[in-house]
mmCIF file of C-alpha atoms in Angstrom:
data_model
loop_
_atom_site.group_PDB
_atom_site.id
_atom_site.type_symbol
_atom_site.label_atom_id
_atom_site.label_comp_id
_atom_site.label_asym_id
_atom_site.label_seq_id
_atom_site.Cartn_x
_atom_site.Cartn_y
_atom_site.Cartn_z
ATOM 1 C CA MET A 75 164.044 222.540 -50.594
ATOM 2 C CA ILE A 76 160.562 221.135 -51.236
ATOM 3 C CA ILE A 77 159.643 220.174 -54.788
ATOM 4 C CA ILE A 78 155.976 220.403 -55.742
ATOM 5 C CA GLY A 79 154.835 218.680 -58.937
ATOM 6 C CA GLU A 80 152.202 220.780 -60.673
ATOM 7 C CA ASN A 81 151.534 218.744 -63.808
ATOM 8 C CA PRO A 82 148.159 217.275 -62.686
ATOM 9 C CA HIS A 83 146.550 220.722 -62.918
ATOM 10 C CA CYS A 84 143.534 221.555 -65.131
ATOM 11 C CA SER A 85 145.023 224.805 -66.394
ATOM 12 C CA ARG A 86 148.069 223.096 -67.957
ATOM 13 C CA VAL A 87 148.209 223.206 -71.737
ATOM 14 C CA VAL A 88 150.075 221.529 -74.567
ATOM 15 C CA LYS A 89 150.347 222.830 -78.099
ATOM 16 C CA ARG A 90 148.029 221.241 -80.643
ATOM 17 C CA GLY A 91 150.221 219.516 -83.225
ATOM 18 C CA GLY A 92 153.090 219.200 -80.737
ATOM 19 C CA ALA A 93 154.682 216.031 -79.397
ATOM 20 C CA ARG A 94 151.966 215.424 -76.781
ATOM 21 C CA CYS A 95 148.895 216.550 -78.764
ATOM 22 C CA VAL A 96 148.882 214.994 -82.211
ATOM 23 C CA GLN A 97 146.523 215.485 -85.137
ATOM 24 C CA ALA A 98 144.402 212.381 -85.739
ATOM 25 C CA PRO A 99 142.936 211.456 -89.126
ATOM 26 C CA GLY A 100 139.995 213.769 -89.771
ATOM 27 C CA GLY A 101 141.623 216.650 -87.891
ATOM 28 C CA ALA A 102 140.696 215.711 -84.324
ATOM 29 C CA ALA A 103 143.267 216.238 -81.583
ATOM 30 C CA ARG A 104 144.601 213.311 -79.557
ATOM 31 C CA ILE A 105 146.743 213.268 -76.446
ATOM 32 C CA GLN A 106 149.503 210.745 -76.981
ATOM 33 C CA TRP A 107 152.382 209.488 -74.862
ATOM 34 C CA THR A 108 154.830 206.609 -74.706
ATOM 35 C CA THR A 109 154.837 204.335 -71.681
ATOM 36 C CA ALA A 110 157.948 202.987 -69.969
ATOM 37 C CA ASP A 111 157.676 199.762 -71.995
ATOM 38 C CA GLY A 112 157.576 201.704 -75.283
ATOM 39 C CA SER A 113 153.849 201.378 -75.962
ATOM 40 C CA VAL A 114 152.146 204.393 -77.513
ATOM 41 C CA CYS A 115 148.869 205.288 -75.818
ATOM 42 C CA GLY A 116 146.346 208.010 -76.421
ATOM 43 C CA PHE A 117 142.820 209.344 -76.274
ATOM 44 C CA GLY A 118 140.723 211.882 -78.146
ATOM 45 C CA VAL A 119 140.467 215.448 -76.862
ATOM 46 C CA PRO A 120 136.913 216.693 -76.178
ATOM 47 C CA ALA A 121 136.058 219.852 -78.122
ATOM 48 C CA PHE A 122 135.666 221.986 -74.980
ATOM 49 C CA CYS A 123 139.324 221.438 -74.026
ATOM 50 C CA GLY A 124 140.858 223.784 -76.502
ATOM 51 C CA GLY A 125 141.944 224.953 -79.884
ATOM 52 C CA GLU A 126 145.632 225.584 -80.527
ATOM 53 C CA ARG A 127 146.409 225.191 -76.821
ATOM 54 C CA VAL A 128 144.823 222.055 -75.378
ATOM 55 C CA ARG A 129 144.115 221.661 -71.655
ATOM 56 C CA HIS A 130 145.435 218.094 -71.552
ATOM 57 C CA VAL A 131 144.705 217.361 -67.871
ATOM 58 C CA THR A 132 141.152 218.649 -68.237
ATOM 59 C CA ALA A 133 140.766 216.461 -71.325
ATOM 60 C CA ALA A 134 142.083 213.406 -69.475
ATOM 61 C CA ILE A 135 139.731 213.926 -66.526
ATOM 62 C CA ALA A 136 136.718 214.467 -68.800
ATOM 63 C CA VAL A 137 137.424 211.363 -70.877
ATOM 64 C CA ALA A 138 138.325 209.188 -67.866
ATOM 65 C CA ARG A 139 135.084 210.109 -66.088
ATOM 66 C CA ALA A 140 132.914 209.675 -69.210
ATOM 67 C CA GLY A 141 132.925 205.876 -69.161
ATOM 68 C CA THR A 142 133.821 205.539 -72.850
ATOM 69 C CA ALA A 143 136.112 203.120 -74.651
ATOM 70 C CA GLU A 144 139.012 205.555 -74.127
ATOM 71 C CA SER A 145 138.383 206.170 -70.420
ATOM 72 C CA ALA A 146 140.977 203.630 -69.261
ATOM 73 C CA SER A 147 143.600 205.252 -71.491
ATOM 74 C CA ALA A 148 142.781 208.732 -70.159
ATOM 75 C CA LEU A 149 143.014 207.472 -66.573
ATOM 76 C CA ALA A 150 146.354 205.842 -67.407
ATOM 77 C CA TYR A 151 147.538 209.236 -68.671
ATOM 78 C CA LEU A 152 146.679 210.894 -65.361
ATOM 79 C CA ALA A 153 148.613 208.136 -63.550
ATOM 80 C CA TYR A 154 151.509 208.637 -65.992
ATOM 81 C CA LEU A 155 151.632 212.380 -65.184
ATOM 82 C CA ALA A 156 151.566 211.694 -61.441
ATOM 83 C CA ARG A 157 154.323 209.067 -61.691
ATOM 84 C CA GLN A 158 156.476 211.420 -63.802
ATOM 85 C CA GLU A 159 156.303 214.070 -61.093
ATOM 86 C CA THR A 160 156.953 211.554 -58.316
ATOM 87 C CA ASP A 161 159.864 209.978 -60.195
ATOM 88 C CA ALA A 162 161.360 213.450 -60.735
ATOM 89 C CA GLY A 163 161.454 213.995 -56.975
ATOM 90 C CA ALA A 164 158.230 215.832 -56.180
ATOM 91 C CA ALA A 165 157.546 215.830 -52.448
ATOM 92 C CA TYR A 166 153.900 216.813 -53.116
ATOM 93 C CA LEU A 167 151.585 216.783 -56.126
ATOM 94 C CA ASP A 168 149.570 219.974 -56.565
ATOM 95 C CA LEU A 169 146.075 219.081 -57.797
ATOM 96 C CA ASN A 170 143.842 221.843 -59.112
ATOM 97 C CA VAL A 171 140.515 221.567 -60.951
ATOM 98 C CA ASP A 172 139.429 225.233 -60.818
ATOM 99 C CA ALA A 173 139.677 225.464 -64.638
ATOM 100 C CA PHE A 174 137.845 222.173 -65.276
ATOM 101 C CA ALA A 175 134.228 223.218 -65.717
ATOM 102 C CA ALA A 176 132.449 226.375 -66.766
ATOM 103 C CA ASP A 177 129.821 225.438 -64.169
ATOM 104 C CA LYS A 178 131.904 225.665 -60.988
ATOM 105 C CA ARG A 179 129.381 223.502 -59.110
ATOM 106 C CA GLU A 180 130.918 220.531 -60.948
ATOM 107 C CA ASN A 181 134.405 221.061 -59.565
ATOM 108 C CA PRO A 182 134.002 219.699 -56.002
ATOM 109 C CA GLY A 183 132.990 216.288 -57.350
ATOM 110 C CA VAL A 184 135.754 216.386 -59.933
ATOM 111 C CA MET A 185 138.356 217.124 -57.244
ATOM 112 C CA ALA A 186 137.108 214.323 -54.994
ATOM 113 C CA TRP A 187 137.303 211.921 -57.956
ATOM 114 C CA LEU A 188 140.799 213.117 -58.931
ATOM 115 C CA VAL A 189 142.135 212.789 -55.382
ATOM 116 C CA GLU A 190 140.964 209.166 -55.247
ATOM 117 C CA GLN A 191 142.495 208.338 -58.625
ATOM 118 C CA ILE A 192 145.886 209.971 -58.045
ATOM 119 C CA ALA A 193 146.196 208.703 -54.454
ATOM 120 C CA ALA A 194 145.678 205.171 -55.777
ATOM 121 C CA CYS A 195 148.615 205.350 -58.191
ATOM 122 C CA VAL A 196 151.399 207.188 -56.311
ATOM 123 C CA PRO A 197 152.499 207.402 -52.670
ATOM 124 C CA THR A 198 153.257 211.125 -53.000
ATOM 125 C CA PRO A 199 151.190 213.366 -50.687
ATOM 126 C CA LEU A 200 148.667 215.559 -52.460
ATOM 127 C CA ALA A 201 148.464 219.331 -52.123
ATOM 128 C CA ILE A 202 144.908 220.406 -52.852
ATOM 129 C CA ASP A 203 144.958 223.754 -54.637
ATOM 130 C CA SER A 204 141.734 225.704 -55.112
ATOM 131 C CA SER A 205 140.383 229.195 -54.720
ATOM 132 C CA ASP A 206 136.915 227.702 -54.138
ATOM 133 C CA PRO A 207 136.077 226.711 -50.549
ATOM 134 C CA ALA A 208 133.449 224.254 -51.867
ATOM 135 C CA VAL A 209 136.199 222.264 -53.586
ATOM 136 C CA LEU A 210 138.178 222.078 -50.351
ATOM 137 C CA GLN A 211 135.114 221.141 -48.294
ATOM 138 C CA ALA A 212 134.345 218.297 -50.720
ATOM 139 C CA LEU A 213 137.504 216.646 -49.414
ATOM 140 C CA ALA A 214 136.601 216.821 -45.719
ATOM 141 C CA GLN A 215 135.487 213.180 -45.937
ATOM 142 C CA TYR A 216 139.118 212.069 -46.123
ATOM 143 C CA SER A 217 140.405 211.498 -42.606
ATOM 144 C CA ASN A 218 144.029 211.952 -43.638
ATOM 145 C CA LEU A 219 143.478 215.466 -45.020
ATOM 146 C CA GLU A 220 143.437 218.638 -43.023
ATOM 147 C CA VAL A 221 141.170 221.131 -44.760
ATOM 148 C CA HIS A 222 141.673 224.858 -44.261
ATOM 149 C CA THR A 223 139.293 227.305 -45.917
ATOM 150 C CA PRO A 224 139.593 231.065 -46.230
ATOM 151 C CA THR A 225 137.903 233.058 -43.492
ATOM 152 C CA ASP A 226 136.305 236.484 -43.732
#
């Protein structure tokens, strides 16, 4: 049996007001989690990431790439998700950014960035999941990846 961890996936959602997505003072949503040492970490959710159902991975990628004061925390959250999957026995981590941006031309760069970040924090092989050949081709620069695109 092969276990594939699918948590680092832009379509994944958490419920606003739930354990992972808390209400901050003023009504803003925040992704929050507890680290192995018991520290509580978090970052604010950008408005485009949802209403009652928050796309938490999309939020983490957007905040981590924005270069703001909370970027390090958002990047730590992505690493936390990857380590959770690896620690649970995932043989591969399925990465997908197809739901990240309304402008799909953004997604190839987002995937290349995400691959670099996740590969740096876990030894688990990555399974690149996309219905967009441009996203897959963006990863051709990595010598250790074999890229297959759909053919006509």
